[in-house]
mmCIF file of C-alpha atoms in Angstrom:
data_model
loop_
_atom_site.group_PDB
_atom_site.id
_atom_site.type_symbol
_atom_site.label_atom_id
_atom_site.label_comp_id
_atom_site.label_asym_id
_atom_site.label_seq_id
_atom_site.Cartn_x
_atom_site.Cartn_y
_atom_site.Cartn_z
ATOM 1 C CA MET E 1 0.004 0.000 -0.002
ATOM 2 C CA PRO E 2 1.219 3.550 -0.621
ATOM 3 C CA LEU E 3 3.279 5.012 2.244
ATOM 4 C CA VAL E 4 2.593 2.164 4.700
ATOM 5 C CA GLY E 5 3.730 -0.765 2.555
ATOM 6 C CA HIS E 6 2.847 -4.106 4.182
ATOM 7 C CA SER E 7 2.321 -2.570 7.633
ATOM 8 C CA VAL E 8 -1.450 -2.960 7.895
ATOM 9 C CA ASP E 9 -1.579 -6.580 6.741
ATOM 10 C CA PHE E 10 1.429 -7.483 8.864
ATOM 11 C CA ALA E 11 -0.029 -5.849 11.982
ATOM 12 C CA PHE E 12 -3.387 -7.594 11.802
ATOM 13 C CA ASN E 13 -2.619 -10.918 10.121
ATOM 14 C CA PRO E 14 1.127 -11.575 10.110
ATOM 15 C CA PHE E 15 0.960 -15.374 9.693
ATOM 16 C CA ASP E 16 -1.126 -15.234 6.519
ATOM 17 C CA THR E 17 0.659 -12.149 5.199
ATOM 18 C CA VAL E 18 4.076 -13.790 5.426
ATOM 19 C CA ALA E 19 2.749 -17.074 3.975
ATOM 20 C CA ASP E 20 1.156 -15.281 1.007
ATOM 21 C CA LEU E 21 4.223 -13.163 0.307
ATOM 22 C CA LEU E 22 6.556 -16.147 0.451
ATOM 23 C CA ALA E 23 4.274 -18.117 -1.883
ATOM 24 C CA ASN E 24 3.762 -15.331 -4.410
ATOM 25 C CA TYR E 25 6.884 -13.201 -4.241
ATOM 26 C CA GLY E 26 9.485 -15.141 -2.273
ATOM 27 C CA VAL E 27 12.800 -15.793 -3.977
ATOM 28 C CA GLY E 28 14.598 -18.817 -2.585
ATOM 29 C CA ASP E 29 12.365 -18.931 0.511
ATOM 30 C CA ALA E 30 13.084 -15.322 1.410
ATOM 31 C CA VAL E 31 10.914 -12.262 1.025
ATOM 32 C CA GLY E 32 11.237 -8.573 1.878
ATOM 33 C CA LEU E 33 8.483 -6.546 3.538
ATOM 34 C CA ASP E 34 8.125 -2.803 3.937
ATOM 35 C CA VAL E 35 6.931 -2.234 7.515
ATOM 36 C CA VAL E 36 6.753 1.311 8.871
ATOM 37 C CA GLY E 37 8.154 0.677 12.352
ATOM 38 C CA LEU E 38 10.871 -1.658 11.131
ATOM 39 C CA GLY E 39 11.750 -0.353 7.712
ATOM 40 C CA ASP E 40 12.888 -3.235 5.530
ATOM 41 C CA LEU E 41 11.969 -6.547 7.149
ATOM 42 C CA TYR E 42 13.172 -9.806 5.605
ATOM 43 C CA VAL E 43 11.530 -13.138 6.397
ATOM 44 C CA VAL E 44 13.348 -16.370 5.563
ATOM 45 C CA ALA E 45 11.823 -19.843 5.704
ATOM 46 C CA HIS E 46 14.325 -22.537 4.741
ATOM 47 C CA PRO E 47 16.522 -24.824 6.884
ATOM 48 C CA ASP E 48 19.630 -23.751 4.984
ATOM 49 C CA HIS E 49 18.962 -20.086 5.794
ATOM 50 C CA PHE E 50 18.457 -20.980 9.461
ATOM 51 C CA GLU E 51 21.761 -22.819 9.541
ATOM 52 C CA ARG E 52 23.557 -19.879 7.988
ATOM 53 C CA ALA E 53 22.041 -17.260 10.318
ATOM 54 C CA LEU E 54 22.306 -19.287 13.536
ATOM 55 C CA VAL E 55 25.390 -21.414 13.006
ATOM 56 C CA THR E 56 27.806 -21.015 10.106
ATOM 57 C CA GLU E 57 27.563 -17.217 9.643
ATOM 58 C CA ARG E 58 26.157 -16.204 13.024
ATOM 59 C CA ASP E 59 28.578 -13.273 13.255
ATOM 60 C CA ALA E 60 26.472 -11.649 10.519
ATOM 61 C CA VAL E 61 23.444 -11.334 12.803
ATOM 62 C CA THR E 62 22.705 -9.942 16.232
ATOM 63 C CA LYS E 63 19.766 -10.244 18.639
ATOM 64 C CA GLY E 64 18.684 -6.701 17.828
ATOM 65 C CA HIS E 65 17.529 -3.538 19.550
ATOM 66 C CA GLU E 66 14.077 -4.825 20.570
ATOM 67 C CA PHE E 67 15.525 -7.458 22.870
ATOM 68 C CA GLU E 68 17.938 -4.960 24.403
ATOM 69 C CA ALA E 69 15.163 -2.398 24.877
ATOM 70 C CA ALA E 70 13.009 -5.029 26.580
ATOM 71 C CA PHE E 71 15.544 -6.912 28.723
ATOM 72 C CA GLY E 72 18.622 -4.707 28.924
ATOM 73 C CA ASP E 73 21.801 -6.763 29.239
ATOM 74 C CA ALA E 74 20.135 -10.052 30.262
ATOM 75 C CA VAL E 75 21.324 -13.233 28.581
ATOM 76 C CA VAL E 76 18.294 -13.249 26.271
ATOM 77 C CA ALA E 77 19.469 -9.931 24.791
ATOM 78 C CA SER E 78 23.224 -9.622 25.296
ATOM 79 C CA GLU E 79 25.954 -10.186 22.734
ATOM 80 C CA GLY E 80 29.643 -11.006 22.503
ATOM 81 C CA ASP E 81 31.796 -11.302 25.605
ATOM 82 C CA ASN E 82 28.964 -10.173 27.860
ATOM 83 C CA TRP E 83 26.799 -13.030 26.624
ATOM 84 C CA ARG E 84 29.638 -15.540 27.054
ATOM 85 C CA ARG E 85 30.238 -14.421 30.638
ATOM 86 C CA GLN E 86 26.554 -14.823 31.436
ATOM 87 C CA ARG E 87 26.266 -18.261 29.851
ATOM 88 C CA ALA E 88 29.265 -19.409 31.893
ATOM 89 C CA GLU E 89 27.461 -18.234 35.049
ATOM 90 C CA LEU E 90 24.047 -19.640 34.106
ATOM 91 C CA ASP E 91 24.833 -22.922 32.329
ATOM 92 C CA PRO E 92 25.554 -24.922 35.524
ATOM 93 C CA PHE E 93 21.964 -24.316 36.672
ATOM 94 C CA PHE E 94 20.540 -25.931 33.534
ATOM 95 C CA THR E 95 22.703 -28.995 32.969
ATOM 96 C CA ARG E 96 20.935 -32.359 32.761
ATOM 97 C CA GLY E 97 22.251 -33.323 36.202
ATOM 98 C CA ARG E 98 21.050 -30.103 37.815
ATOM 99 C CA VAL E 99 17.653 -30.382 36.111
ATOM 100 C CA ASN E 100 17.300 -33.883 37.556
ATOM 101 C CA GLU E 101 17.967 -32.388 40.974
ATOM 102 C CA HIS E 102 15.177 -29.869 40.340
ATOM 103 C CA ALA E 103 12.709 -32.613 39.346
ATOM 104 C CA PRO E 104 11.322 -33.379 42.853
ATOM 105 C CA VAL E 105 10.568 -29.680 43.424
ATOM 106 C CA MET E 106 8.988 -29.486 39.977
ATOM 107 C CA ARG E 107 6.776 -32.441 40.860
ATOM 108 C CA GLN E 108 5.743 -30.882 44.170
ATOM 109 C CA GLN E 109 4.683 -27.663 42.468
ATOM 110 C CA ILE E 110 2.830 -29.548 39.727
ATOM 111 C CA GLU E 111 0.981 -31.743 42.204
ATOM 112 C CA ARG E 112 0.139 -28.691 44.286
ATOM 113 C CA ARG E 113 -1.426 -27.000 41.268
ATOM 114 C CA LEU E 114 -3.337 -30.113 40.190
ATOM 115 C CA GLU E 115 -4.795 -30.465 43.679
ATOM 116 C CA THR E 116 -6.707 -27.216 43.042
ATOM 117 C CA TRP E 117 -8.465 -28.737 39.996
ATOM 118 C CA PRO E 118 -12.100 -29.813 40.548
ATOM 119 C CA GLN E 119 -13.420 -33.363 40.577
ATOM 120 C CA SER E 120 -14.998 -32.411 37.263
ATOM 121 C CA GLY E 121 -15.388 -29.141 35.444
ATOM 122 C CA THR E 122 -13.910 -26.810 32.821
ATOM 123 C CA LEU E 123 -10.702 -24.851 33.271
ATOM 124 C CA SER E 124 -8.823 -22.274 31.223
ATOM 125 C CA LEU E 125 -5.989 -24.407 29.837
ATOM 126 C CA GLU E 126 -3.769 -21.413 29.038
ATOM 127 C CA THR E 127 -4.211 -19.872 32.497
ATOM 128 C CA GLU E 128 -3.503 -23.137 34.311
ATOM 129 C CA MET E 129 -0.366 -23.898 32.309
ATOM 130 C CA LYS E 130 0.979 -20.364 32.779
ATOM 131 C CA SER E 131 0.368 -20.548 36.521
ATOM 132 C CA MET E 132 1.999 -23.951 36.719
ATOM 133 C CA ALA E 133 5.091 -22.948 34.743
ATOM 134 C CA LEU E 134 5.510 -19.748 36.739
ATOM 135 C CA GLU E 135 5.273 -21.636 40.037
ATOM 136 C CA VAL E 136 7.880 -24.130 38.846
ATOM 137 C CA ILE E 137 10.447 -21.548 37.698
ATOM 138 C CA PHE E 138 10.077 -19.532 40.908
ATOM 139 C CA ALA E 139 10.391 -22.569 43.188
ATOM 140 C CA THR E 140 13.225 -24.347 41.388
ATOM 141 C CA VAL E 141 15.466 -21.619 39.981
ATOM 142 C CA LEU E 142 14.563 -18.253 41.500
ATOM 143 C CA GLY E 143 14.250 -19.378 45.093
ATOM 144 C CA ARG E 144 10.705 -18.546 46.214
ATOM 145 C CA LYS E 145 7.492 -20.562 46.258
ATOM 146 C CA LEU E 146 4.540 -18.598 44.968
ATOM 147 C CA ASP E 147 1.297 -18.846 46.885
ATOM 148 C CA ILE E 148 -1.478 -20.743 45.101
ATOM 149 C CA GLY E 149 -4.346 -18.337 44.519
ATOM 150 C CA ALA E 150 -2.237 -15.384 45.623
ATOM 151 C CA ASP E 151 0.749 -13.547 44.124
ATOM 152 C CA GLU E 152 -1.618 -12.339 41.392
ATOM 153 C CA ARG E 153 0.501 -9.249 40.910
ATOM 154 C CA VAL E 154 3.487 -11.392 39.956
ATOM 155 C CA ARG E 155 1.389 -13.564 37.649
ATOM 156 C CA ALA E 156 -0.188 -10.623 35.846
ATOM 157 C CA ALA E 157 3.153 -8.869 35.446
ATOM 158 C CA SER E 158 4.829 -12.001 34.078
ATOM 159 C CA ASP E 159 2.114 -12.330 31.433
ATOM 160 C CA GLY E 160 2.436 -8.647 30.591
ATOM 161 C CA LEU E 161 6.044 -8.967 29.419
ATOM 162 C CA ASN E 162 4.869 -10.478 26.138
ATOM 163 C CA GLY E 163 2.997 -7.279 25.304
ATOM 164 C CA ARG E 164 6.024 -5.438 23.955
ATOM 165 C CA PHE E 165 6.195 -7.731 20.963
ATOM 166 C CA ALA E 166 2.663 -7.516 19.536
ATOM 167 C CA PRO E 167 2.793 -7.120 15.733
ATOM 168 C CA ALA E 168 0.627 -3.998 15.977
ATOM 169 C CA SER E 169 3.483 -2.427 17.951
ATOM 170 C CA TRP E 170 6.222 -3.679 15.631
ATOM 171 C CA VAL E 171 4.806 -1.640 12.764
ATOM 172 C CA LEU E 172 4.966 1.621 14.734
ATOM 173 C CA PRO E 173 8.062 3.641 15.696
ATOM 174 C CA ALA E 174 9.561 2.791 19.095
ATOM 175 C CA TRP E 175 8.464 6.108 20.655
ATOM 176 C CA VAL E 176 4.736 5.500 20.034
ATOM 177 C CA PRO E 177 3.113 4.507 23.386
ATOM 178 C CA THR E 178 0.911 1.657 22.168
ATOM 179 C CA PRO E 179 -1.304 -0.190 24.688
ATOM 180 C CA SER E 180 0.914 -3.277 24.514
ATOM 181 C CA ARG E 181 4.055 -1.231 25.147
ATOM 182 C CA ARG E 182 2.424 0.460 28.133
ATOM 183 C CA ARG E 183 1.384 -2.972 29.403
ATOM 184 C CA PHE E 184 4.980 -4.126 29.094
ATOM 185 C CA ARG E 185 6.313 -1.147 31.017
ATOM 186 C CA ARG E 186 3.819 -1.649 33.842
ATOM 187 C CA ALA E 187 4.746 -5.327 33.968
ATOM 188 C CA GLU E 188 8.468 -4.570 33.979
ATOM 189 C CA LYS E 189 8.073 -2.048 36.808
ATOM 190 C CA MET E 190 6.119 -4.515 38.946
ATOM 191 C CA LEU E 191 8.571 -7.335 38.291
ATOM 192 C CA ARG E 192 11.558 -5.122 39.061
ATOM 193 C CA GLU E 193 10.006 -4.437 42.460
ATOM 194 C CA GLU E 194 9.390 -8.176 42.916
ATOM 195 C CA VAL E 195 12.926 -9.237 42.048
ATOM 196 C CA GLN E 196 14.330 -6.616 44.405
ATOM 197 C CA GLN E 197 12.464 -8.403 47.214
ATOM 198 C CA LEU E 198 13.447 -11.772 45.807
ATOM 199 C CA ILE E 199 17.127 -10.832 45.998
ATOM 200 C CA GLU E 200 16.766 -10.245 49.729
ATOM 201 C CA THR E 201 14.874 -13.462 50.540
ATOM 202 C CA ALA E 202 15.897 -16.123 47.975
ATOM 203 C CA ASP E 203 16.796 -19.653 49.059
ATOM 204 C CA GLU E 204 20.497 -20.392 49.492
ATOM 205 C CA ASP E 205 20.629 -22.882 46.632
ATOM 206 C CA SER E 206 18.869 -20.696 44.054
ATOM 207 C CA LEU E 207 20.179 -18.947 40.968
ATOM 208 C CA THR E 208 19.035 -15.664 42.491
ATOM 209 C CA LYS E 209 21.288 -16.217 45.519
ATOM 210 C CA ARG E 210 24.213 -17.233 43.346
ATOM 211 C CA LEU E 211 23.959 -14.096 41.214
ATOM 212 C CA THR E 212 23.438 -11.917 44.292
ATOM 213 C CA ASP E 213 26.598 -13.278 45.908
ATOM 214 C CA ALA E 214 28.487 -12.594 42.672
ATOM 215 C CA LEU E 215 27.227 -8.998 42.401
ATOM 216 C CA GLY E 216 30.067 -6.593 41.642
ATOM 217 C CA SER E 217 32.267 -9.281 40.082
ATOM 218 C CA ASP E 218 32.829 -10.097 36.426
ATOM 219 C CA TYR E 219 29.095 -10.812 36.170
ATOM 220 C CA PRO E 220 26.793 -9.300 37.310
ATOM 221 C CA GLU E 221 28.627 -6.013 37.719
ATOM 222 C CA THR E 222 25.600 -3.954 38.763
ATOM 223 C CA ALA E 223 22.304 -4.426 40.586
ATOM 224 C CA GLU E 224 20.490 -3.395 37.408
ATOM 225 C CA SER E 225 22.181 -6.240 35.491
ATOM 226 C CA LEU E 226 21.068 -8.670 38.185
ATOM 227 C CA GLU E 227 17.479 -7.416 37.961
ATOM 228 C CA ASN E 228 17.550 -7.568 34.162
ATOM 229 C CA GLN E 229 18.698 -11.172 34.304
ATOM 230 C CA LEU E 230 15.967 -12.253 36.682
ATOM 231 C CA ILE E 231 13.242 -10.475 34.678
ATOM 232 C CA GLY E 232 14.525 -12.115 31.497
ATOM 233 C CA MET E 233 14.589 -15.473 33.271
ATOM 234 C CA ILE E 234 10.963 -15.053 34.385
ATOM 235 C CA PHE E 235 9.917 -14.311 30.791
ATOM 236 C CA ALA E 236 11.999 -17.008 29.096
ATOM 237 C CA GLY E 237 11.568 -19.557 31.872
ATOM 238 C CA HIS E 238 7.798 -19.617 32.054
ATOM 239 C CA GLU E 239 6.257 -18.129 28.912
ATOM 240 C CA THR E 240 7.503 -20.589 26.308
ATOM 241 C CA THR E 241 7.152 -23.639 28.582
ATOM 242 C CA ALA E 242 3.600 -22.655 29.478
ATOM 243 C CA LEU E 243 2.705 -22.312 25.790
ATOM 244 C CA ALA E 244 4.381 -25.625 24.935
ATOM 245 C CA LEU E 245 2.282 -27.271 27.653
ATOM 246 C CA THR E 246 -0.874 -25.507 26.469
ATOM 247 C CA TYR E 247 -0.539 -26.830 22.929
ATOM 248 C CA THR E 248 0.574 -30.306 24.007
ATOM 249 C CA VAL E 249 -2.347 -30.720 26.396
ATOM 250 C CA TYR E 250 -4.625 -29.345 23.666
ATOM 251 C CA VAL E 251 -3.542 -31.926 21.068
ATOM 252 C CA LEU E 252 -3.997 -34.720 23.613
ATOM 253 C CA ALA E 253 -7.432 -33.409 24.575
ATOM 254 C CA ALA E 254 -8.501 -33.001 20.945
ATOM 255 C CA HIS E 255 -7.204 -36.384 19.669
ATOM 256 C CA PRO E 256 -8.791 -39.233 21.675
ATOM 257 C CA ASP E 257 -6.879 -42.056 19.942
ATOM 258 C CA VAL E 258 -3.495 -40.545 20.719
ATOM 259 C CA ARG E 259 -4.635 -39.633 24.213
ATOM 260 C CA LYS E 260 -5.653 -43.247 24.849
ATOM 261 C CA GLN E 261 -2.173 -44.463 23.878
ATOM 262 C CA ALA E 262 -0.523 -41.881 26.121
ATOM 263 C CA VAL E 263 -2.759 -42.694 29.106
ATOM 264 C CA GLU E 264 -2.124 -46.428 28.738
ATOM 265 C CA GLU E 265 1.619 -45.774 28.634
ATOM 266 C CA VAL E 266 1.503 -43.505 31.713
ATOM 267 C CA ASP E 267 -0.588 -46.040 33.658
ATOM 268 C CA ARG E 268 1.842 -48.790 32.764
ATOM 269 C CA VAL E 269 5.026 -46.863 33.629
ATOM 270 C CA VAL E 270 4.049 -44.539 36.436
ATOM 271 C CA SER E 271 1.168 -46.390 38.132
ATOM 272 C CA ASP E 272 0.457 -44.888 41.577
ATOM 273 C CA SER E 273 3.982 -43.750 42.410
ATOM 274 C CA PRO E 274 5.189 -40.146 42.130
ATOM 275 C CA VAL E 275 6.591 -39.291 38.723
ATOM 276 C CA THR E 276 10.404 -39.254 38.886
ATOM 277 C CA VAL E 277 13.129 -38.746 36.286
ATOM 278 C CA ASP E 278 13.674 -42.503 36.172
ATOM 279 C CA GLU E 279 10.257 -43.006 34.558
ATOM 280 C CA LEU E 280 10.536 -40.132 32.086
ATOM 281 C CA GLY E 281 12.829 -42.043 29.742
ATOM 282 C CA ARG E 282 10.239 -44.848 29.441
ATOM 283 C CA LEU E 283 7.461 -42.734 27.943
ATOM 284 C CA PRO E 284 8.118 -42.823 24.160
ATOM 285 C CA VAL E 285 4.491 -42.062 23.199
ATOM 286 C CA LEU E 286 4.506 -38.952 25.362
ATOM 287 C CA GLU E 287 7.890 -38.005 23.929
ATOM 288 C CA ARG E 288 6.512 -38.151 20.377
ATOM 289 C CA VAL E 289 3.392 -36.208 21.346
ATOM 290 C CA ILE E 290 5.529 -33.396 22.776
ATOM 291 C CA LYS E 291 7.807 -33.356 19.737
ATOM 292 C CA GLU E 292 4.890 -33.180 17.324
ATOM 293 C CA ALA E 293 3.071 -30.503 19.338
ATOM 294 C CA LEU E 294 6.225 -28.375 19.270
ATOM 295 C CA ARG E 295 6.436 -28.849 15.495
ATOM 296 C CA LEU E 296 2.850 -27.893 14.803
ATOM 297 C CA TYR E 297 2.636 -25.143 17.441
ATOM 298 C CA PRO E 298 6.171 -23.887 18.112
ATOM 299 C CA PRO E 299 5.987 -21.477 21.072
ATOM 300 C CA VAL E 300 8.558 -19.268 19.318
ATOM 301 C CA HIS E 301 7.053 -18.919 15.855
ATOM 302 C CA THR E 302 9.820 -16.678 14.538
ATOM 303 C CA ILE E 303 13.388 -15.927 15.622
ATOM 304 C CA PRO E 304 14.018 -12.192 15.212
ATOM 305 C CA ARG E 305 17.497 -10.947 14.404
ATOM 306 C CA GLU E 306 19.263 -7.950 12.842
ATOM 307 C CA THR E 307 22.002 -8.240 10.252
ATOM 308 C CA THR E 308 25.371 -6.685 11.046
ATOM 309 C CA LYS E 309 26.732 -7.288 7.549
ATOM 310 C CA PRO E 310 25.321 -8.567 4.233
ATOM 311 C CA LEU E 311 23.918 -12.085 4.617
ATOM 312 C CA PRO E 312 23.445 -14.288 1.522
ATOM 313 C CA VAL E 313 20.296 -16.417 1.615
ATOM 314 C CA GLY E 314 19.868 -18.389 -1.586
ATOM 315 C CA GLU E 315 19.457 -15.983 -4.491
ATOM 316 C CA ARG E 316 19.122 -12.949 -2.227
ATOM 317 C CA THR E 317 21.585 -11.024 -0.117
ATOM 318 C CA ILE E 318 20.019 -9.333 2.876
ATOM 319 C CA PRO E 319 21.689 -5.940 3.473
ATOM 320 C CA ALA E 320 23.459 -5.057 6.685
ATOM 321 C CA GLY E 321 21.261 -3.267 9.209
ATOM 322 C CA SER E 322 18.084 -5.128 8.226
ATOM 323 C CA ASP E 323 15.514 -6.717 10.488
ATOM 324 C CA LEU E 324 15.450 -10.448 9.862
ATOM 325 C CA HIS E 325 12.826 -12.980 10.948
ATOM 326 C CA LEU E 326 13.553 -16.713 10.747
ATOM 327 C CA SER E 327 10.044 -18.146 10.336
ATOM 328 C CA VAL E 328 10.125 -21.340 12.389
ATOM 329 C CA ILE E 329 6.433 -22.039 11.976
ATOM 330 C CA ARG E 330 6.604 -21.805 8.173
ATOM 331 C CA VAL E 331 9.397 -24.405 8.019
ATOM 332 C CA HIS E 332 7.669 -26.643 10.596
ATOM 333 C CA ARG E 333 4.557 -26.597 8.404
ATOM 334 C CA ASP E 334 6.286 -26.998 5.044
ATOM 335 C CA GLU E 335 5.187 -30.010 2.981
ATOM 336 C CA ARG E 336 8.724 -30.383 1.621
ATOM 337 C CA TRP E 337 9.857 -31.564 5.031
ATOM 338 C CA TYR E 338 6.644 -32.991 6.524
ATOM 339 C CA ASP E 339 3.861 -35.025 4.926
ATOM 340 C CA GLU E 340 0.485 -33.438 5.617
ATOM 341 C CA PRO E 341 2.211 -30.728 7.646
ATOM 342 C CA PHE E 342 -0.979 -29.267 9.161
ATOM 343 C CA SER E 343 -2.012 -32.629 10.619
ATOM 344 C CA PHE E 344 -1.136 -33.725 14.139
ATOM 345 C CA ASP E 345 0.718 -37.047 13.688
ATOM 346 C CA PRO E 346 3.133 -38.040 16.467
ATOM 347 C CA ASP E 347 3.833 -41.320 14.649
ATOM 348 C CA ARG E 348 5.708 -39.347 11.974
ATOM 349 C CA TRP E 349 8.632 -39.367 14.433
ATOM 350 C CA THR E 350 8.866 -43.159 14.303
ATOM 351 C CA LYS E 351 9.771 -43.081 10.598
ATOM 352 C CA ALA E 352 13.260 -42.598 9.208
ATOM 353 C CA ILE E 353 12.862 -39.475 7.086
ATOM 354 C CA ASP E 354 15.803 -37.725 5.472
ATOM 355 C CA ARG E 355 14.923 -34.141 6.296
ATOM 356 C CA PRO E 356 17.376 -31.266 6.972
ATOM 357 C CA VAL E 357 18.582 -30.904 10.546
ATOM 358 C CA TYR E 358 17.346 -27.312 10.731
ATOM 359 C CA ALA E 359 13.831 -28.192 9.547
ATOM 360 C CA TYR E 360 12.952 -28.660 13.224
ATOM 361 C CA LEU E 361 14.098 -26.126 15.777
ATOM 362 C CA PRO E 362 11.545 -25.296 18.487
ATOM 363 C CA PHE E 363 14.476 -24.464 20.778
ATOM 364 C CA GLY E 364 16.522 -22.570 18.224
ATOM 365 C CA ALA E 365 19.942 -23.744 17.063
ATOM 366 C CA GLY E 366 23.630 -23.043 17.416
ATOM 367 C CA PRO E 367 25.418 -21.568 20.439
ATOM 368 C CA ARG E 368 22.417 -19.394 21.297
ATOM 369 C CA SER E 369 19.899 -22.221 21.376
ATOM 370 C CA CYS E 370 17.585 -22.317 24.351
ATOM 371 C CA LEU E 371 19.435 -22.404 27.679
ATOM 372 C CA GLY E 372 16.495 -24.119 29.381
ATOM 373 C CA ARG E 373 15.740 -26.879 26.873
ATOM 374 C CA ALA E 374 16.398 -29.794 29.255
ATOM 375 C CA PHE E 375 14.570 -27.970 32.045
ATOM 376 C CA ALA E 376 11.481 -27.340 29.891
ATOM 377 C CA LEU E 377 11.259 -30.871 28.496
ATOM 378 C CA THR E 378 11.649 -32.442 31.944
ATOM 379 C CA GLU E 379 8.968 -30.150 33.364
ATOM 380 C CA MET E 380 6.610 -30.908 30.478
ATOM 381 C CA LYS E 381 6.957 -34.659 30.877
ATOM 382 C CA ILE E 382 6.291 -34.487 34.627
ATOM 383 C CA VAL E 383 3.243 -32.271 34.086
ATOM 384 C CA LEU E 384 1.760 -34.469 31.376
ATOM 385 C CA ALA E 385 2.438 -37.789 33.075
ATOM 386 C CA THR E 386 1.027 -36.589 36.393
ATOM 387 C CA MET E 387 -2.004 -34.946 34.776
ATOM 388 C CA LEU E 388 -2.879 -37.960 32.595
ATOM 389 C CA ARG E 389 -2.582 -40.272 35.576
ATOM 390 C CA GLU E 390 -4.909 -38.145 37.686
ATOM 391 C CA PHE E 391 -7.404 -36.749 35.161
ATOM 392 C CA GLU E 392 -9.444 -37.539 32.092
ATOM 393 C CA ILE E 393 -9.267 -34.573 29.732
ATOM 394 C CA ASP E 394 -11.204 -33.335 26.747
ATOM 395 C CA TRP E 395 -11.228 -30.231 24.562
ATOM 396 C CA GLY E 396 -14.126 -27.961 25.449
ATOM 397 C CA LYS E 397 -14.746 -26.437 22.010
ATOM 398 C CA ASP E 398 -16.239 -27.772 18.787
ATOM 399 C CA LYS E 399 -13.459 -26.221 16.709
ATOM 400 C CA PRO E 400 -9.660 -26.418 16.822
ATOM 401 C CA ILE E 401 -7.490 -24.026 18.754
ATOM 402 C CA GLU E 402 -6.528 -20.835 16.931
ATOM 403 C CA ILE E 403 -3.206 -19.041 17.265
ATOM 404 C CA MET E 404 -1.928 -15.509 16.867
ATOM 405 C CA PRO E 405 1.601 -14.134 16.935
ATOM 406 C CA GLU E 406 3.143 -11.901 19.550
ATOM 407 C CA MET E 407 6.736 -12.520 20.517
ATOM 408 C CA THR E 408 5.464 -16.030 21.180
ATOM 409 C CA THR E 409 2.673 -18.089 19.614
ATOM 410 C CA GLN E 410 -0.405 -17.125 21.596
ATOM 411 C CA PRO E 411 -3.765 -18.953 21.710
ATOM 412 C CA LYS E 412 -6.578 -16.854 20.291
ATOM 413 C CA GLY E 413 -9.731 -16.724 22.387
ATOM 414 C CA GLN E 414 -10.801 -19.154 25.095
ATOM 415 C CA THR E 415 -8.938 -22.400 25.807
ATOM 416 C CA PRO E 416 -11.490 -24.557 27.688
ATOM 417 C CA LEU E 417 -10.176 -27.835 29.055
ATOM 418 C CA VAL E 418 -12.753 -30.280 30.388
ATOM 419 C CA VAL E 419 -11.343 -32.341 33.273
ATOM 420 C CA ARG E 420 -12.653 -35.204 35.383
ATOM 421 C CA ARG E 421 -10.634 -36.767 38.174
ATOM 422 C CA ARG E 422 -9.962 -40.445 37.538
#
């Protein structure tokens, strides 16, 4: 459109806009958009382009100004030596061994949340999974147990962080005070107050305590850096896991045949005992369900970057200083890599298919892949195994779930989950 380019379509229907442009105008699975708030925006949707941007030529891209504006110098936004220092400090908290140590606390928080569910009734799936994931990250990593039914200020603020990245805000200059940007600022202010209290009261064995004790050293150097890190951890540590759980529970609720297989497996492996890490490796059906849910509904639908120098992608070269989106959801739903890509089929992962490595990346790829991958997958398996053992579930709508893009892949409208205690 004159003056505004693709801004209107991108703001109100970014998934379809990008799909249509790639289909009709894309050259080598890359297309350029003219978006007012971003200028030239390039979207790429091919495993080879992902590999180049995230692995082989990763020095040609950076996380970008939006991440820095949102999370300061936290690990989710930092670059270069600062990022390397932070990863060295944070990695020990997310190794497989440390995650296994967290598992009993995860289970306690999950069981505590499930105890609040009714004997039978309908719940908001999205709300329950967000509450559960937030309670887990606070209890295991940050060093404080949230009160069930209380701490609403913390819960509302944690949800509000996603507001900065609504497409309607992307298409406007950074100085425009959109409702979603104001929501983000209110959320950030509340969470900064919360983490200041958390720093004073955190458990001895928590990441919060470790970073507090290191304050003034190589990292973190300042109290603001410490706060930025904890706010970034709250966002990254609960938002994507909660969405992954939302979509995985949804596909189980909406597909009775697959659900039956998963329940039979859980009953056989877990029985009446608490779910521990020893059982998690003996749940292959549940493993495939999770993997397929993350393919069809990746919580991070696009990986935003900025180019620091020209980046060749197929027949195009994206100029330096451009906004770049790696469209994960487009590749995950591409028929070149997946038969019937819009269908939920966990059995596809039992077949030996020669597809590119970077055709599946719900946790990103390369050195900057998700720090909490093992943590999230362990949490998801404990949630699902415990829930399926305790409850019968069903989807409470007569139509499939709908999604919309913010920084993460958000459910659109109500997410009713019908539950009945077994």
